[in-house]
Amino acid sequence: MARLRRRLAGSTGALSRGLLMLISRDKIDEETWDDFEAVLIQSDLGVDPTTELVEALRSRIRVDAIADPAAARAILRQELLKLVDPTMDRSLDDTRTDKPAVIMVVGVNGTGKTTTVGKLARVLVAEDKDVLLGAADTFRAAAADQLETWGSRVGVPTVRGSEGADPASVAYEAVRAGIEQEVDVVLVDTAGRLHTKTGLMDELGKVKRVMERQAPVGEVLLVLDATTGQNGLVQARIFADVVQITGIVLTKLDGSARGGIVVQVQRELGVPVKLVGLGEGVDDLAPFDPEVFVDALLT
Ligand code: GDP
């Protein structure tokens, strides 16, 4: 968790600078509010959440006659936390008495999908779970190779098909192998070409349906690159149209991402950010903790 704070602290400067600006001025006047609003928008918080936040802050600061920067900061923290929504259930559906739990990972190529599958496998293995990977991105041979490399790195088997094989049949085989080998979790990587939405819809829908003939798909995790801002939201909408998303993984929060996107994407899809990617290494995946996140934004 300290790591999340450290990494985020480097990536979300705008909001912290904005806060600093807000609380370092002797008098909080109209101009200060306008400036602060601009900073919030720049931090990818989105127009509606920004307006709500500023209104809540303004009225609370007025009603309680807050003049002290530390008190203003505490109120900002509370209001930000409300926006991130600490009440959402962020646990992963990764344990089933009727094994295996099936987790499908979707997202546009390049967002960090395969890396996330590898890192998640590592987390699950560390929890003593038996894991099996399914390489249902059969469009590029390199994708299955990359997944297999992750599999050997974390010591779990990978089920793959030949290049151009039907993704659904590979996914089916992966779940079948998972049932046969009585593993705890089957993690399925999928293709993320967005050229034709209909094609993607057919493919992801079919992959899920085919797996569900054998075991319920408890999680469909959408991987989004946090550095892509609004573009990530557009992607989220497209994927949510084609398959029911149960959780979001925001990757590359260690980079130049602006953390406000968490709020927007959760609102857009109505599902929680469950995991965050904090680097390219095998241990760079963390559960999303709203309190740690908000504190990092305010560091
Ligand atoms: P995919 O095409 O969606 O499967 O994406 P990959 O898993 O191949 O990742 C694309 C690139 O993003 C690779 O260079 C990864 O190392 C990098 N990447 C993935 N997750 C993260 C992250 O959390 N932080 C950083 N900095 N890079 C990441």
mmCIF file of C-alpha atoms and ligand atoms in Angstrom:
data_model
loop_
_atom_site.group_PDB
_atom_site.id
_atom_site.type_symbol
_atom_site.label_atom_id
_atom_site.label_comp_id
_atom_site.label_asym_id
_atom_site.label_seq_id
_atom_site.Cartn_x
_atom_site.Cartn_y
_atom_site.Cartn_z
ATOM 1 C CA MET A 1 0.000 0.000 0.000
ATOM 2 C CA ALA A 2 2.861 2.336 0.737
ATOM 3 C CA ARG A 3 3.985 1.499 -2.760
ATOM 4 C CA LEU A 4 0.666 2.616 -4.229
ATOM 5 C CA ARG A 5 1.021 5.893 -2.418
ATOM 6 C CA ARG A 6 4.578 6.367 -3.592
ATOM 7 C CA ARG A 7 3.848 5.533 -7.205
ATOM 8 C CA LEU A 8 0.686 7.557 -7.364
ATOM 9 C CA ALA A 9 2.284 10.485 -5.705
ATOM 10 C CA GLY A 10 4.542 10.763 -8.705
ATOM 11 C CA SER A 11 1.767 10.497 -11.219
ATOM 12 C CA THR A 12 -1.028 12.695 -10.041
ATOM 13 C CA GLY A 13 0.730 15.973 -9.460
ATOM 14 C CA ALA A 14 -1.992 18.157 -10.911
ATOM 15 C CA LEU A 15 -4.530 17.503 -8.224
ATOM 16 C CA SER A 16 -2.079 17.855 -5.384
ATOM 17 C CA ARG A 17 -0.779 21.066 -6.861
ATOM 18 C CA GLY A 18 -4.351 22.293 -7.220
ATOM 19 C CA LEU A 19 -5.065 21.497 -3.626
ATOM 20 C CA LEU A 20 -1.923 23.217 -2.538
ATOM 21 C CA MET A 21 -3.010 26.249 -4.478
ATOM 22 C CA LEU A 22 -6.442 26.143 -2.877
ATOM 23 C CA ILE A 23 -5.236 25.870 0.673
ATOM 24 C CA SER A 24 -2.164 28.011 0.435
ATOM 25 C CA ARG A 25 -4.045 31.142 -0.458
ATOM 26 C CA ASP A 26 -4.963 33.377 2.421
ATOM 27 C CA LYS A 27 -8.419 33.960 1.114
ATOM 28 C CA ILE A 28 -10.488 31.483 -0.873
ATOM 29 C CA ASP A 29 -12.261 33.710 -3.378
ATOM 30 C CA GLU A 30 -14.166 33.185 -6.650
ATOM 31 C CA GLU A 31 -10.979 33.091 -8.675
ATOM 32 C CA THR A 32 -9.472 30.453 -6.434
ATOM 33 C CA TRP A 33 -12.534 28.261 -6.958
ATOM 34 C CA ASP A 34 -12.377 28.724 -10.727
ATOM 35 C CA ASP A 35 -8.704 27.811 -10.751
ATOM 36 C CA PHE A 36 -9.319 24.803 -8.592
ATOM 37 C CA GLU A 37 -12.168 23.651 -10.819
ATOM 38 C CA ALA A 38 -9.869 23.844 -13.818
ATOM 39 C CA VAL A 39 -7.297 21.700 -12.048
ATOM 40 C CA LEU A 40 -9.885 19.076 -11.186
ATOM 41 C CA ILE A 41 -11.041 18.901 -14.795
ATOM 42 C CA GLN A 42 -7.424 18.535 -15.916
ATOM 43 C CA SER A 43 -6.935 15.686 -13.515
ATOM 44 C CA ASP A 44 -9.499 13.635 -15.473
ATOM 45 C CA LEU A 45 -12.143 13.875 -12.804
ATOM 46 C CA GLY A 46 -14.751 14.820 -15.387
ATOM 47 C CA VAL A 47 -17.149 17.740 -15.527
ATOM 48 C CA ASP A 48 -20.018 16.405 -13.401
ATOM 49 C CA PRO A 49 -17.896 15.031 -10.550
ATOM 50 C CA THR A 50 -15.894 18.265 -10.554
ATOM 51 C CA THR A 51 -19.017 20.387 -10.301
ATOM 52 C CA GLU A 52 -20.386 18.212 -7.510
ATOM 53 C CA LEU A 53 -17.119 18.295 -5.635
ATOM 54 C CA VAL A 54 -16.702 22.047 -5.878
ATOM 55 C CA GLU A 55 -20.313 22.647 -4.833
ATOM 56 C CA ALA A 56 -20.007 20.330 -1.857
ATOM 57 C CA LEU A 57 -16.731 21.927 -0.824
ATOM 58 C CA ARG A 58 -18.016 25.445 -1.206
ATOM 59 C CA SER A 59 -21.137 24.850 0.825
ATOM 60 C CA ARG A 60 -19.349 22.941 3.561
ATOM 61 C CA ILE A 61 -16.635 25.538 3.803
ATOM 62 C CA ARG A 62 -19.280 28.266 3.966
ATOM 63 C CA VAL A 63 -21.663 26.532 6.356
ATOM 64 C CA ASP A 64 -18.923 25.601 8.775
ATOM 65 C CA ALA A 65 -17.104 28.898 8.184
ATOM 66 C CA ILE A 66 -13.887 27.023 7.456
ATOM 67 C CA ALA A 67 -10.891 29.299 7.196
ATOM 68 C CA ASP A 68 -8.194 26.873 8.196
ATOM 69 C CA PRO A 69 -6.400 25.177 5.258
ATOM 70 C CA ALA A 70 -5.998 21.907 7.166
ATOM 71 C CA ALA A 71 -9.726 21.748 7.800
ATOM 72 C CA ALA A 72 -10.417 22.552 4.144
ATOM 73 C CA ARG A 73 -8.074 19.762 3.167
ATOM 74 C CA ALA A 74 -9.849 17.313 5.447
ATOM 75 C CA ILE A 75 -13.167 18.232 3.872
ATOM 76 C CA LEU A 76 -11.708 17.827 0.400
ATOM 77 C CA ARG A 77 -10.451 14.399 1.390
ATOM 78 C CA GLN A 78 -13.886 13.356 2.605
ATOM 79 C CA GLU A 79 -15.611 14.629 -0.516
ATOM 80 C CA LEU A 80 -13.084 12.998 -2.844
ATOM 81 C CA LEU A 81 -13.508 9.743 -0.999
ATOM 82 C CA LYS A 82 -17.263 9.962 -1.498
ATOM 83 C CA LEU A 83 -16.704 10.352 -5.230
ATOM 84 C CA VAL A 84 -14.425 7.304 -5.330
ATOM 85 C CA ASP A 85 -17.113 5.467 -3.343
ATOM 86 C CA PRO A 86 -15.564 3.349 -0.595
ATOM 87 C CA THR A 87 -18.797 1.339 -0.276
ATOM 88 C CA MET A 88 -18.303 -0.567 -3.549
ATOM 89 C CA ASP A 89 -17.399 -4.248 -3.198
ATOM 90 C CA ARG A 90 -13.936 -4.580 -4.712
ATOM 91 C CA SER A 91 -13.284 -8.199 -3.878
ATOM 92 C CA LEU A 92 -12.519 -10.635 -6.681
ATOM 93 C CA ASP A 93 -14.732 -13.616 -7.323
ATOM 94 C CA ASP A 94 -11.766 -15.981 -7.277
ATOM 95 C CA THR A 95 -12.909 -18.729 -4.915
ATOM 96 C CA ARG A 96 -15.535 -21.337 -5.623
ATOM 97 C CA THR A 97 -16.389 -24.584 -3.945
ATOM 98 C CA ASP A 98 -17.397 -25.736 -7.366
ATOM 99 C CA LYS A 99 -13.986 -25.230 -8.968
ATOM 100 C CA PRO A 100 -12.695 -23.450 -10.922
ATOM 101 C CA ALA A 101 -13.476 -19.763 -10.616
ATOM 102 C CA VAL A 102 -13.238 -18.303 -14.107
ATOM 103 C CA ILE A 103 -11.922 -14.801 -14.665
ATOM 104 C CA MET A 104 -12.019 -13.338 -18.140
ATOM 105 C CA VAL A 105 -9.815 -10.354 -18.902
ATOM 106 C CA VAL A 106 -10.805 -7.981 -21.700
ATOM 107 C CA GLY A 107 -9.500 -4.689 -23.065
ATOM 108 C CA VAL A 108 -7.899 -3.014 -26.031
ATOM 109 C CA ASN A 109 -4.464 -4.252 -27.134
ATOM 110 C CA GLY A 110 -1.670 -2.331 -25.501
ATOM 111 C CA THR A 111 -3.580 -1.452 -22.346
ATOM 112 C CA GLY A 112 -1.693 -4.084 -20.341
ATOM 113 C CA LYS A 113 -4.117 -6.994 -20.501
ATOM 114 C CA THR A 114 -1.603 -9.819 -20.802
ATOM 115 C CA THR A 115 0.698 -8.270 -18.237
ATOM 116 C CA THR A 116 -2.263 -7.960 -15.865
ATOM 117 C CA VAL A 117 -3.157 -11.634 -16.336
ATOM 118 C CA GLY A 118 0.451 -12.546 -15.481
ATOM 119 C CA LYS A 119 0.567 -10.326 -12.417
ATOM 120 C CA LEU A 120 -2.842 -11.501 -11.233
ATOM 121 C CA ALA A 121 -1.718 -15.104 -11.579
ATOM 122 C CA ARG A 122 1.216 -14.219 -9.365
ATOM 123 C CA VAL A 123 -1.096 -12.712 -6.709
ATOM 124 C CA LEU A 124 -3.317 -15.807 -6.756
ATOM 125 C CA VAL A 125 -0.367 -18.204 -6.594
ATOM 126 C CA ALA A 126 0.924 -16.283 -3.586
ATOM 127 C CA GLU A 127 -2.468 -17.000 -1.988
ATOM 128 C CA ASP A 128 -1.794 -20.712 -2.556
ATOM 129 C CA LYS A 129 -4.256 -21.018 -5.390
ATOM 130 C CA ASP A 130 -3.755 -23.311 -8.363
ATOM 131 C CA VAL A 131 -4.040 -21.230 -11.484
ATOM 132 C CA LEU A 132 -4.286 -22.000 -15.180
ATOM 133 C CA LEU A 133 -4.030 -19.452 -17.991
ATOM 134 C CA GLY A 134 -6.031 -19.529 -21.206
ATOM 135 C CA ALA A 135 -4.646 -17.706 -24.243
ATOM 136 C CA ALA A 136 -7.836 -16.841 -26.081
ATOM 137 C CA ASP A 137 -6.162 -14.093 -28.092
ATOM 138 C CA THR A 138 -5.404 -16.337 -31.034
ATOM 139 C CA PHE A 139 -5.207 -13.517 -33.540
ATOM 140 C CA ARG A 140 -1.535 -12.881 -32.886
ATOM 141 C CA ALA A 141 0.779 -15.783 -32.094
ATOM 142 C CA ALA A 142 2.919 -13.336 -30.140
ATOM 143 C CA ALA A 143 0.058 -12.761 -27.706
ATOM 144 C CA ALA A 144 -0.056 -16.442 -26.697
ATOM 145 C CA ASP A 145 3.758 -16.549 -26.522
ATOM 146 C CA GLN A 146 3.749 -13.553 -24.227
ATOM 147 C CA LEU A 147 1.123 -15.115 -21.988
ATOM 148 C CA GLU A 148 3.013 -18.392 -21.880
ATOM 149 C CA THR A 149 6.156 -16.518 -20.848
ATOM 150 C CA TRP A 150 4.207 -14.955 -17.993
ATOM 151 C CA GLY A 151 2.870 -18.401 -17.109
ATOM 152 C CA SER A 152 6.344 -19.874 -16.778
ATOM 153 C CA ARG A 153 7.546 -16.832 -14.880
ATOM 154 C CA VAL A 154 4.901 -17.333 -12.211
ATOM 155 C CA GLY A 155 4.894 -21.138 -12.501
ATOM 156 C CA VAL A 156 1.436 -21.822 -13.920
ATOM 157 C CA PRO A 157 0.410 -23.735 -17.076
ATOM 158 C CA THR A 158 -1.002 -22.047 -20.170
ATOM 159 C CA VAL A 159 -3.555 -23.531 -22.538
ATOM 160 C CA ARG A 160 -3.161 -22.146 -26.036
ATOM 161 C CA GLY A 161 -4.320 -22.887 -29.544
ATOM 162 C CA SER A 162 -2.643 -22.482 -32.862
ATOM 163 C CA GLU A 163 -2.510 -19.041 -34.468
ATOM 164 C CA GLY A 164 -5.888 -18.231 -35.974
ATOM 165 C CA ALA A 165 -7.711 -20.894 -33.942
ATOM 166 C CA ASP A 166 -11.194 -20.058 -32.723
ATOM 167 C CA PRO A 167 -10.728 -18.041 -29.501
ATOM 168 C CA ALA A 168 -13.857 -19.588 -28.013
ATOM 169 C CA SER A 169 -12.532 -23.100 -28.523
ATOM 170 C CA VAL A 170 -9.268 -22.211 -26.757
ATOM 171 C CA ALA A 171 -11.232 -20.657 -23.901
ATOM 172 C CA TYR A 172 -13.394 -23.778 -23.746
ATOM 173 C CA GLU A 173 -10.304 -25.989 -23.618
ATOM 174 C CA ALA A 174 -8.790 -23.853 -20.881
ATOM 175 C CA VAL A 175 -11.861 -24.208 -18.666
ATOM 176 C CA ARG A 176 -12.082 -27.931 -19.446
ATOM 177 C CA ALA A 177 -8.429 -28.369 -18.454
ATOM 178 C CA GLY A 178 -9.084 -26.284 -15.349
ATOM 179 C CA ILE A 179 -11.947 -28.570 -14.336
ATOM 180 C CA GLU A 180 -9.942 -31.708 -15.091
ATOM 181 C CA GLN A 181 -6.903 -30.503 -13.183
ATOM 182 C CA GLU A 182 -9.093 -29.146 -10.382
ATOM 183 C CA VAL A 183 -7.385 -25.779 -10.390
ATOM 184 C CA ASP A 184 -8.839 -22.967 -8.320
ATOM 185 C CA VAL A 185 -8.807 -20.231 -10.941
ATOM 186 C CA VAL A 186 -8.753 -20.116 -14.738
ATOM 187 C CA LEU A 187 -7.591 -16.740 -16.048
ATOM 188 C CA VAL A 188 -8.500 -16.119 -19.660
ATOM 189 C CA ASP A 189 -6.756 -13.504 -21.789
ATOM 190 C CA THR A 190 -8.761 -12.297 -24.800
ATOM 191 C CA ALA A 191 -8.149 -10.360 -28.002
ATOM 192 C CA GLY A 192 -8.591 -6.599 -28.012
ATOM 193 C CA ARG A 193 -8.944 -5.424 -31.551
ATOM 194 C CA LEU A 194 -11.425 -2.641 -31.822
ATOM 195 C CA HIS A 195 -11.546 -2.353 -35.603
ATOM 196 C CA THR A 196 -14.968 -3.813 -35.893
ATOM 197 C CA LYS A 197 -17.220 -3.555 -32.926
ATOM 198 C CA THR A 198 -19.519 -6.264 -34.224
ATOM 199 C CA GLY A 199 -16.623 -8.675 -34.593
ATOM 200 C CA LEU A 200 -15.489 -7.975 -31.072
ATOM 201 C CA MET A 201 -19.000 -8.331 -29.764
ATOM 202 C CA ASP A 202 -19.433 -11.687 -31.448
ATOM 203 C CA GLU A 203 -16.063 -12.916 -30.306
ATOM 204 C CA LEU A 204 -16.131 -11.864 -26.646
ATOM 205 C CA GLY A 205 -19.758 -12.846 -26.227
ATOM 206 C CA LYS A 206 -19.053 -16.243 -27.713
ATOM 207 C CA VAL A 207 -15.909 -16.777 -25.619
ATOM 208 C CA LYS A 208 -17.928 -16.094 -22.474
ATOM 209 C CA ARG A 209 -20.927 -18.186 -23.467
ATOM 210 C CA VAL A 210 -18.787 -21.144 -24.405
ATOM 211 C CA MET A 211 -16.934 -21.079 -21.087
ATOM 212 C CA GLU A 212 -20.207 -20.789 -19.211
ATOM 213 C CA ARG A 213 -21.321 -24.115 -20.600
ATOM 214 C CA GLN A 214 -18.842 -25.598 -18.167
ATOM 215 C CA ALA A 215 -18.392 -23.133 -15.325
ATOM 216 C CA PRO A 216 -19.758 -19.691 -14.449
ATOM 217 C CA VAL A 217 -17.602 -16.756 -15.450
ATOM 218 C CA GLY A 218 -17.474 -14.950 -12.127
ATOM 219 C CA GLU A 219 -15.460 -11.971 -13.258
ATOM 220 C CA VAL A 220 -15.069 -10.066 -16.471
ATOM 221 C CA LEU A 221 -12.280 -7.585 -15.779
ATOM 222 C CA LEU A 222 -11.868 -4.665 -18.146
ATOM 223 C CA VAL A 223 -8.288 -3.448 -18.408
ATOM 224 C CA LEU A 224 -7.917 0.273 -19.098
ATOM 225 C CA ASP A 225 -4.735 2.259 -19.515
ATOM 226 C CA ALA A 226 -5.077 5.151 -17.067
ATOM 227 C CA THR A 227 -2.811 7.362 -19.162
ATOM 228 C CA THR A 228 -5.307 7.426 -22.044
ATOM 229 C CA GLY A 229 -7.830 9.553 -20.142
ATOM 230 C CA GLN A 230 -11.043 10.164 -22.023
ATOM 231 C CA ASN A 231 -10.129 7.601 -24.636
ATOM 232 C CA GLY A 232 -10.253 4.982 -21.917
ATOM 233 C CA LEU A 233 -13.825 6.004 -21.217
ATOM 234 C CA VAL A 234 -14.778 5.530 -24.840
ATOM 235 C CA GLN A 235 -13.252 2.050 -24.745
ATOM 236 C CA ALA A 236 -15.049 1.265 -21.501
ATOM 237 C CA ARG A 237 -18.381 2.123 -23.104
ATOM 238 C CA ILE A 238 -17.713 -0.120 -26.092
ATOM 239 C CA PHE A 239 -16.725 -3.104 -23.976
ATOM 240 C CA ALA A 240 -19.600 -2.623 -21.559
ATOM 241 C CA ASP A 241 -21.921 -2.799 -24.554
ATOM 242 C CA VAL A 242 -20.607 -6.154 -25.640
ATOM 243 C CA VAL A 243 -20.031 -7.977 -22.362
ATOM 244 C CA GLN A 244 -21.095 -7.393 -18.767
ATOM 245 C CA ILE A 245 -18.076 -6.014 -16.935
ATOM 246 C CA THR A 246 -17.730 -6.868 -13.237
ATOM 247 C CA GLY A 247 -14.586 -4.925 -12.413
ATOM 248 C CA ILE A 248 -12.003 -2.546 -13.812
ATOM 249 C CA VAL A 249 -8.234 -2.822 -13.751
ATOM 250 C CA LEU A 250 -6.545 0.542 -14.241
ATOM 251 C CA THR A 251 -3.010 0.067 -15.491
ATOM 252 C CA LYS A 252 -0.040 2.405 -15.761
ATOM 253 C CA LEU A 253 -1.009 4.493 -12.760
ATOM 254 C CA ASP A 254 2.743 4.716 -12.185
ATOM 255 C CA GLY A 255 3.100 6.763 -15.357
ATOM 256 C CA SER A 256 1.726 10.131 -16.285
ATOM 257 C CA ALA A 257 -1.843 9.144 -15.453
ATOM 258 C CA ARG A 258 -4.206 11.553 -13.809
ATOM 259 C CA GLY A 259 -5.973 9.686 -11.081
ATOM 260 C CA GLY A 260 -9.366 11.344 -11.543
ATOM 261 C CA ILE A 261 -10.194 8.826 -14.260
ATOM 262 C CA VAL A 262 -11.038 6.327 -11.503
ATOM 263 C CA VAL A 263 -14.119 8.341 -10.607
ATOM 264 C CA GLN A 264 -15.242 8.776 -14.189
ATOM 265 C CA VAL A 265 -14.869 5.186 -15.248
ATOM 266 C CA GLN A 266 -16.637 3.840 -12.156
ATOM 267 C CA ARG A 267 -19.545 6.160 -12.846
ATOM 268 C CA GLU A 268 -19.613 5.342 -16.490
ATOM 269 C CA LEU A 269 -19.831 1.593 -15.945
ATOM 270 C CA GLY A 270 -21.297 1.424 -12.456
ATOM 271 C CA VAL A 271 -18.645 -1.132 -11.499
ATOM 272 C CA PRO A 272 -15.658 -0.724 -9.188
ATOM 273 C CA VAL A 273 -11.988 -0.373 -9.979
ATOM 274 C CA LYS A 274 -10.720 -3.550 -8.338
ATOM 275 C CA LEU A 275 -7.035 -3.585 -9.201
ATOM 276 C CA VAL A 276 -4.376 -1.117 -10.256
ATOM 277 C CA GLY A 277 -1.238 -1.654 -12.308
ATOM 278 C CA LEU A 278 1.758 0.177 -10.905
ATOM 279 C CA GLY A 279 4.559 -0.920 -13.188
ATOM 280 C CA GLU A 280 5.765 -3.554 -15.615
ATOM 281 C CA GLY A 281 7.128 -5.954 -13.022
ATOM 282 C CA VAL A 282 5.542 -9.164 -11.800
ATOM 283 C CA ASP A 283 4.654 -7.691 -8.417
ATOM 284 C CA ASP A 284 3.277 -4.430 -9.729
ATOM 285 C CA LEU A 285 -0.418 -5.122 -9.261
ATOM 286 C CA ALA A 286 -2.291 -3.967 -6.177
ATOM 287 C CA PRO A 287 -5.860 -4.073 -4.942
ATOM 288 C CA PHE A 288 -7.499 -0.702 -5.309
ATOM 289 C CA ASP A 289 -7.918 0.943 -1.946
ATOM 290 C CA PRO A 290 -10.005 4.157 -2.066
ATOM 291 C CA GLU A 291 -8.471 5.639 1.089
ATOM 292 C CA VAL A 292 -4.901 5.054 -0.010
ATOM 293 C CA PHE A 293 -5.791 6.361 -3.439
ATOM 294 C CA VAL A 294 -7.337 9.594 -2.183
ATOM 295 C CA ASP A 295 -4.434 10.146 0.195
ATOM 296 C CA ALA A 296 -2.049 9.670 -2.714
ATOM 297 C CA LEU A 297 -3.984 12.216 -4.744
ATOM 298 C CA LEU A 298 -3.613 14.668 -1.908
ATOM 299 C CA THR A 299 0.018 13.994 -1.130
HETATM 300 P P1 GDP B 1 -1.987 -6.038 -24.020
HETATM 301 O O1 GDP B 1 -1.742 -5.826 -25.476
HETATM 302 O O2 GDP B 1 -3.201 -5.312 -23.546
HETATM 303 O O3 GDP B 1 -1.973 -7.466 -23.605
HETATM 304 O O4 GDP B 1 -0.806 -5.270 -23.258
HETATM 305 P P2 GDP B 1 0.551 -5.821 -22.634
HETATM 306 O O5 GDP B 1 0.260 -6.621 -21.433
HETATM 307 O O6 GDP B 1 1.359 -6.441 -23.711
HETATM 308 O O7 GDP B 1 1.207 -4.465 -22.151
HETATM 309 C C1 GDP B 1 1.543 -3.416 -23.022
HETATM 310 C C2 GDP B 1 2.707 -2.639 -22.431
HETATM 311 O O8 GDP B 1 2.305 -1.974 -21.246
HETATM 312 C C3 GDP B 1 3.885 -3.527 -22.030
HETATM 313 O O9 GDP B 1 5.082 -2.859 -22.360
HETATM 314 C C4 GDP B 1 3.735 -3.630 -20.513
HETATM 315 O O10 GDP B 1 4.963 -3.868 -19.862
HETATM 316 C C5 GDP B 1 3.181 -2.284 -20.183
HETATM 317 N N1 GDP B 1 2.396 -2.276 -18.923
HETATM 318 C C6 GDP B 1 1.379 -3.073 -18.558
HETATM 319 N N2 GDP B 1 0.904 -2.735 -17.337
HETATM 320 C C7 GDP B 1 1.638 -1.687 -16.912
HETATM 321 C C8 GDP B 1 1.631 -0.858 -15.718
HETATM 322 O O11 GDP B 1 0.837 -1.002 -14.789
HETATM 323 N N3 GDP B 1 2.560 0.139 -15.668
HETATM 324 C C9 GDP B 1 3.452 0.351 -16.680
HETATM 325 N N4 GDP B 1 4.313 1.349 -16.532
HETATM 326 N N5 GDP B 1 3.468 -0.384 -17.799
HETATM 327 C C10 GDP B 1 2.596 -1.401 -17.922
#
